[in-house]
PDB file of C-alpha atoms in Angstrom:
ATOM      1  CA  MET A  14       0.000   0.000   0.000  1.00 39.00           C
ATOM      2  CA  ARG A  15       2.933   2.351   0.566  1.00 39.00           C
ATOM      3  CA  LEU A  16       3.838   2.162  -3.118  1.00 41.00           C
ATOM      4  CA  PHE A  17       0.298   3.227  -4.007  1.00 39.00           C
ATOM      5  CA  PHE A  18       0.342   6.117  -1.556  1.00 37.00           C
ATOM      6  CA  ILE A  19       3.571   7.834  -2.613  1.00 38.00           C
ATOM      7  CA  THR A  20       2.945   7.447  -6.307  1.00 41.00           C
ATOM      8  CA  VAL A  21      -0.562   8.860  -6.164  1.00 41.00           C
ATOM      9  CA  LEU A  22       0.627  11.789  -4.096  1.00 38.00           C
ATOM     10  CA  PHE A  23       3.324  12.349  -6.689  1.00 39.00           C
ATOM     11  CA  PHE A  24       1.153  12.576  -9.742  1.00 40.00           C
ATOM     12  CA  LEU A  25      -1.864  14.324  -8.243  1.00 39.00           C
ATOM     13  CA  GLY A  26      -0.307  17.823  -8.019  1.00 36.00           C
ATOM     14  CA  PHE A  27       2.353  20.223  -6.800  1.00 32.00           C
ATOM     15  CA  ALA A  28       1.749  20.701  -3.113  1.00 32.00           C
ATOM     16  CA  SER A  29       3.305  20.539   0.288  1.00 33.00           C
ATOM     17  CA  VAL A  30       2.203  17.715   2.538  1.00 36.00           C
ATOM     18  CA  THR A  31       2.301  19.982   5.582  1.00 34.00           C
ATOM     19  CA  ALA A  32       0.512  23.105   4.400  1.00 38.00           C
ATOM     20  CA  ALA A  33      -1.753  24.168   1.600  1.00 44.00           C
ATOM     21  CA  GLN A  34      -0.099  26.780  -0.523  1.00 49.00           C
ATOM     22  CA  GLU A  35      -0.804  28.458  -3.793  1.00 53.00           C
ATOM     23  CA  VAL A  36       1.382  27.140  -6.574  1.00 57.00           C
ATOM     24  CA  ARG A  37       1.629  28.548 -10.059  1.00 60.00           C
ATOM     25  CA  LEU A  38       0.393  26.096 -12.675  1.00 55.00           C
ATOM     26  CA  GLN A  39       2.838  25.356 -15.446  1.00 56.00           C
ATOM     27  CA  SER A  40       1.725  24.366 -18.910  1.00 57.00           C
ATOM     28  CA  LEU A  41       3.976  21.865 -20.658  1.00 54.00           C
ATOM     29  CA  GLU A  42       3.705  23.199 -24.190  1.00 58.00           C
ATOM     30  CA  SER A  43       7.082  22.340 -25.709  1.00 51.00           C
ATOM     31  CA  GLY A  44       8.853  19.025 -25.997  1.00 54.00           C
ATOM     32  CA  ASP A  45      11.608  20.383 -23.749  1.00 57.00           C
ATOM     33  CA  ASP A  46       9.091  21.316 -21.032  1.00 54.00           C
ATOM     34  CA  ALA A  47       7.299  17.988 -21.285  1.00 54.00           C
ATOM     35  CA  GLY A  48      10.408  15.790 -21.537  1.00 64.00           C
ATOM     36  CA  PRO A  49      10.670  14.702 -17.901  1.00 70.00           C
ATOM     37  CA  TRP A  50       6.899  14.152 -17.745  1.00 77.00           C
ATOM     38  CA  GLN A  51       6.467  11.724 -20.668  1.00 86.00           C
ATOM     39  CA  ALA A  52       5.500   8.958 -18.209  1.00 91.00           C
ATOM     40  CA  VAL A  53       2.369  10.950 -17.335  1.00 92.00           C
ATOM     41  CA  GLY A  54      -0.394   9.972 -19.678  1.00 93.00           C
ATOM     42  CA  ARG A  55      -4.001  10.456 -20.483  1.00 93.00           C
ATOM     43  CA  LEU A  56      -6.389   7.595 -19.837  1.00 95.00           C
ATOM     44  CA  ASP A  57      -9.193   7.561 -22.384  1.00 93.00           C
ATOM     45  CA  VAL A  58     -11.951   5.855 -20.430  1.00 89.00           C
ATOM     46  CA  GLY A  59     -14.390   3.931 -22.583  1.00 78.00           C
ATOM     47  CA  GLY A  60     -15.464   6.966 -24.592  1.00 77.00           C
ATOM     48  CA  GLN A  61     -16.901   8.473 -21.386  1.00 75.00           C
ATOM     49  CA  GLY A  62     -14.090  10.867 -20.514  1.00 86.00           C
ATOM     50  CA  PHE A  63     -10.503  10.889 -19.470  1.00 91.00           C
ATOM     51  CA  CYS A  64      -8.253  10.745 -16.423  1.00 93.00           C
ATOM     52  CA  THR A  65      -4.547  10.997 -15.714  1.00 93.00           C
ATOM     53  CA  GLY A  66      -2.228   8.064 -15.087  1.00 95.00           C
ATOM     54  CA  ALA A  67       1.487   7.706 -14.414  1.00 94.00           C
ATOM     55  CA  LEU A  68       3.752   4.963 -15.711  1.00 95.00           C
ATOM     56  CA  ILE A  69       5.603   3.409 -12.748  1.00 94.00           C
ATOM     57  CA  ALA A  70       6.989   0.355 -14.570  1.00 95.00           C
ATOM     58  CA  PRO A  71       7.133  -0.529 -18.295  1.00 96.00           C
ATOM     59  CA  GLN A  72       3.735  -2.229 -18.108  1.00 97.00           C
ATOM     60  CA  LEU A  73       2.174  -0.633 -15.002  1.00 97.00           C
ATOM     61  CA  VAL A  74       0.213   2.609 -14.586  1.00 97.00           C
ATOM     62  CA  ILE A  75      -1.154   4.110 -11.380  1.00 94.00           C
ATOM     63  CA  THR A  76      -4.297   6.232 -11.410  1.00 94.00           C
ATOM     64  CA  ALA A  77      -7.264   7.195  -9.270  1.00 93.00           C
ATOM     65  CA  ALA A  78      -9.743   4.355  -8.732  1.00 94.00           C
ATOM     66  CA  HIS A  79     -12.725   6.662  -9.324  1.00 92.00           C
ATOM     67  CA  CYS A  80     -11.585   6.900 -12.956  1.00 92.00           C
ATOM     68  CA  LEU A  81     -12.765   3.327 -13.428  1.00 93.00           C
ATOM     69  CA  PHE A  82     -16.401   4.123 -12.647  1.00 91.00           C
ATOM     70  CA  ASN A  83     -19.204   5.687 -14.643  1.00 88.00           C
ATOM     71  CA  LYS A  84     -20.071   8.850 -12.717  1.00 85.00           C
ATOM     72  CA  MET A  85     -23.725   8.735 -13.785  1.00 86.00           C
ATOM     73  CA  THR A  86     -24.521   5.085 -13.090  1.00 89.00           C
ATOM     74  CA  GLY A  87     -21.855   4.168 -10.536  1.00 88.00           C
ATOM     75  CA  GLU A  88     -21.058   1.061 -12.576  1.00 91.00           C
ATOM     76  CA  ARG A  89     -17.479  -0.122 -13.039  1.00 93.00           C
ATOM     77  CA  ILE A  90     -16.109   0.595 -16.519  1.00 93.00           C
ATOM     78  CA  ASN A  91     -14.715  -2.373 -18.440  1.00 94.00           C
ATOM     79  CA  HIS A  92     -10.931  -1.979 -18.184  1.00 94.00           C
ATOM     80  CA  GLU A  93     -10.559  -3.317 -21.740  1.00 94.00           C
ATOM     81  CA  GLU A  94     -12.145  -0.060 -22.933  1.00 95.00           C
ATOM     82  CA  ILE A  95      -9.389   2.075 -21.381  1.00 96.00           C
ATOM     83  CA  GLU A  96      -6.393   3.282 -23.352  1.00 97.00           C
ATOM     84  CA  PHE A  97      -3.237   4.832 -21.844  1.00 96.00           C
ATOM     85  CA  LEU A  98      -1.672   7.577 -23.963  1.00 95.00           C
ATOM     86  CA  ALA A  99       1.798   8.236 -22.545  1.00 93.00           C
ATOM     87  CA  GLY A 100       3.088  11.776 -22.948  1.00 88.00           C
ATOM     88  CA  TRP A 101      -0.219  13.051 -24.391  1.00 86.00           C
ATOM     89  CA  ARG A 102       0.325  16.579 -25.723  1.00 80.00           C
ATOM     90  CA  ARG A 103      -1.376  18.546 -28.482  1.00 77.00           C
ATOM     91  CA  GLY A 104      -3.488  15.650 -29.684  1.00 84.00           C
ATOM     92  CA  ARG A 105      -0.712  13.054 -29.870  1.00 87.00           C
ATOM     93  CA  ALA A 106       0.995  10.621 -27.530  1.00 89.00           C
ATOM     94  CA  SER A 107       4.469   9.127 -27.439  1.00 90.00           C
ATOM     95  CA  ALA A 108       2.997   5.652 -26.868  1.00 94.00           C
ATOM     96  CA  TYR A 109      -0.497   4.124 -26.966  1.00 95.00           C
ATOM     97  CA  ARG A 110      -1.432   1.046 -24.936  1.00 97.00           C
ATOM     98  CA  MET A 111      -4.665  -0.676 -24.005  1.00 97.00           C
ATOM     99  CA  VAL A 112      -5.291  -1.863 -20.448  1.00 97.00           C
ATOM    100  CA  ARG A 113      -5.146  -5.621 -19.849  1.00 97.00           C
ATOM    101  CA  ARG A 114      -6.128  -5.617 -16.167  1.00 97.00           C
ATOM    102  CA  ALA A 115      -7.175  -3.117 -13.477  1.00 97.00           C
ATOM    103  CA  VAL A 116      -6.834  -3.612  -9.729  1.00 97.00           C
ATOM    104  CA  LEU A 117      -8.489  -1.261  -7.240  1.00 96.00           C
ATOM    105  CA  HIS A 118      -7.230  -0.519  -3.743  1.00 94.00           C
ATOM    106  CA  PRO A 119      -9.009  -3.137  -1.590  1.00 94.00           C
ATOM    107  CA  ASP A 120     -10.583  -0.478   0.657  1.00 92.00           C
ATOM    108  CA  PHE A 121     -11.849   1.779  -2.140  1.00 92.00           C
ATOM    109  CA  PHE A 122     -15.581   2.202  -2.606  1.00 88.00           C
ATOM    110  CA  PHE A 123     -17.328   4.339  -5.194  1.00 89.00           C
ATOM    111  CA  ASP A 124     -20.438   6.141  -4.049  1.00 83.00           C
ATOM    112  CA  GLY A 125     -20.125   9.416  -5.939  1.00 72.00           C
ATOM    113  CA  ASN A 126     -19.359  11.392  -2.779  1.00 76.00           C
ATOM    114  CA  VAL A 127     -16.008  12.921  -1.937  1.00 76.00           C
ATOM    115  CA  SER A 128     -14.794  12.133   1.556  1.00 77.00           C
ATOM    116  CA  SER A 129     -11.447  11.679   3.273  1.00 76.00           C
ATOM    117  CA  GLU A 130     -12.225   7.965   3.607  1.00 74.00           C
ATOM    118  CA  ARG A 131     -12.769   7.615  -0.136  1.00 79.00           C
ATOM    119  CA  VAL A 132      -9.861   9.826  -1.201  1.00 82.00           C
ATOM    120  CA  ARG A 133      -7.232   8.041   0.868  1.00 83.00           C
ATOM    121  CA  ASN A 134      -8.035   4.752  -0.905  1.00 89.00           C
ATOM    122  CA  ASP A 135      -8.704   6.215  -4.354  1.00 91.00           C
ATOM    123  CA  LEU A 136      -5.982   4.212  -6.108  1.00 91.00           C
ATOM    124  CA  ALA A 137      -5.844   1.735  -8.951  1.00 96.00           C
ATOM    125  CA  LEU A 138      -3.094  -0.084 -10.799  1.00 96.00           C
ATOM    126  CA  LEU A 139      -3.483  -0.762 -14.498  1.00 98.00           C
ATOM    127  CA  GLU A 140      -1.548  -3.471 -16.292  1.00 98.00           C
ATOM    128  CA  LEU A 141      -0.963  -2.513 -19.925  1.00 98.00           C
ATOM    129  CA  ASP A 142      -1.364  -5.006 -22.759  1.00 97.00           C
ATOM    130  CA  ARG A 143       2.295  -4.457 -23.758  1.00 97.00           C
ATOM    131  CA  PRO A 144       5.226  -2.811 -21.986  1.00 97.00           C
ATOM    132  CA  ILE A 145       6.291   0.687 -23.005  1.00 96.00           C
ATOM    133  CA  ARG A 146       9.945   0.492 -23.958  1.00 92.00           C
ATOM    134  CA  ASN A 147      10.680   3.895 -25.398  1.00 85.00           C
ATOM    135  CA  THR A 148      13.807   5.922 -24.626  1.00 85.00           C
ATOM    136  CA  THR A 149      11.802   9.139 -24.223  1.00 87.00           C
ATOM    137  CA  ILE A 150       9.306   7.628 -21.746  1.00 90.00           C
ATOM    138  CA  VAL A 151      10.944   6.775 -18.447  1.00 89.00           C
ATOM    139  CA  ALA A 152       8.726   5.282 -15.751  1.00 92.00           C
ATOM    140  CA  PHE A 153       8.621   7.203 -12.478  1.00 87.00           C
ATOM    141  CA  ASP A 154      10.513   5.767  -9.541  1.00 83.00           C
ATOM    142  CA  THR A 155       8.450   4.965  -6.508  1.00 81.00           C
ATOM    143  CA  GLY A 156       9.589   5.164  -2.936  1.00 76.00           C
ATOM    144  CA  ALA A 157       8.616   4.920   0.673  1.00 78.00           C
ATOM    145  CA  ARG A 158       5.686   6.786   2.188  1.00 79.00           C
ATOM    146  CA  PRO A 159       6.391  10.520   2.453  1.00 78.00           C
ATOM    147  CA  LEU A 160       6.938  12.039   5.859  1.00 84.00           C
ATOM    148  CA  THR A 161       5.350  15.181   7.236  1.00 86.00           C
ATOM    149  CA  GLY A 162       7.103  18.114   5.603  1.00 86.00           C
ATOM    150  CA  ASP A 163       8.175  16.218   2.472  1.00 84.00           C
ATOM    151  CA  ARG A 164       7.318  17.900  -0.810  1.00 77.00           C
ATOM    152  CA  VAL A 165       5.399  16.021  -3.450  1.00 71.00           C
ATOM    153  CA  GLY A 166       4.434  16.999  -6.977  1.00 68.00           C
ATOM    154  CA  ILE A 167       1.226  16.728  -8.956  1.00 67.00           C
ATOM    155  CA  VAL A 168       0.828  16.446 -12.685  1.00 69.00           C
ATOM    156  CA  SER A 169      -2.546  16.020 -14.366  1.00 72.00           C
ATOM    157  CA  TYR A 170      -4.570  16.889 -17.413  1.00 68.00           C
ATOM    158  CA  ALA A 171      -7.034  19.692 -16.779  1.00 61.00           C
TER     159      ALA A 171
END
């Protein structure tokens, strides 16, 4: 579970764990700006919308578990209808992969409400149908659970 926690904190946004602070958003318009962030990708979710995911191994993406549910019906979306687009920028991706399997955090429940209980378990791992082995897309390292005062970063598609 620690692997889930640090990775989700990493790709959800630029923030301090200890205090809320205003941070200037940065658009990654050029290839130079986006270079280190190629492992962040768009998840096209069954034609119903999109979410953000982060590549943490050649064939493994972490995302928010709520992305795997239809917001209107509450039904789970078929993971085979989800595509990961690594490095999505200006209508193109550096790599395209379909999802083979999706695993939710065991304590996650989807009820449409936002609560601290739901958010802390809002994690899912996606196994891709093929590994991404591309020299421009480097999977993010994962580490131990952050401590109070550690800085974490967030990257997502608006």
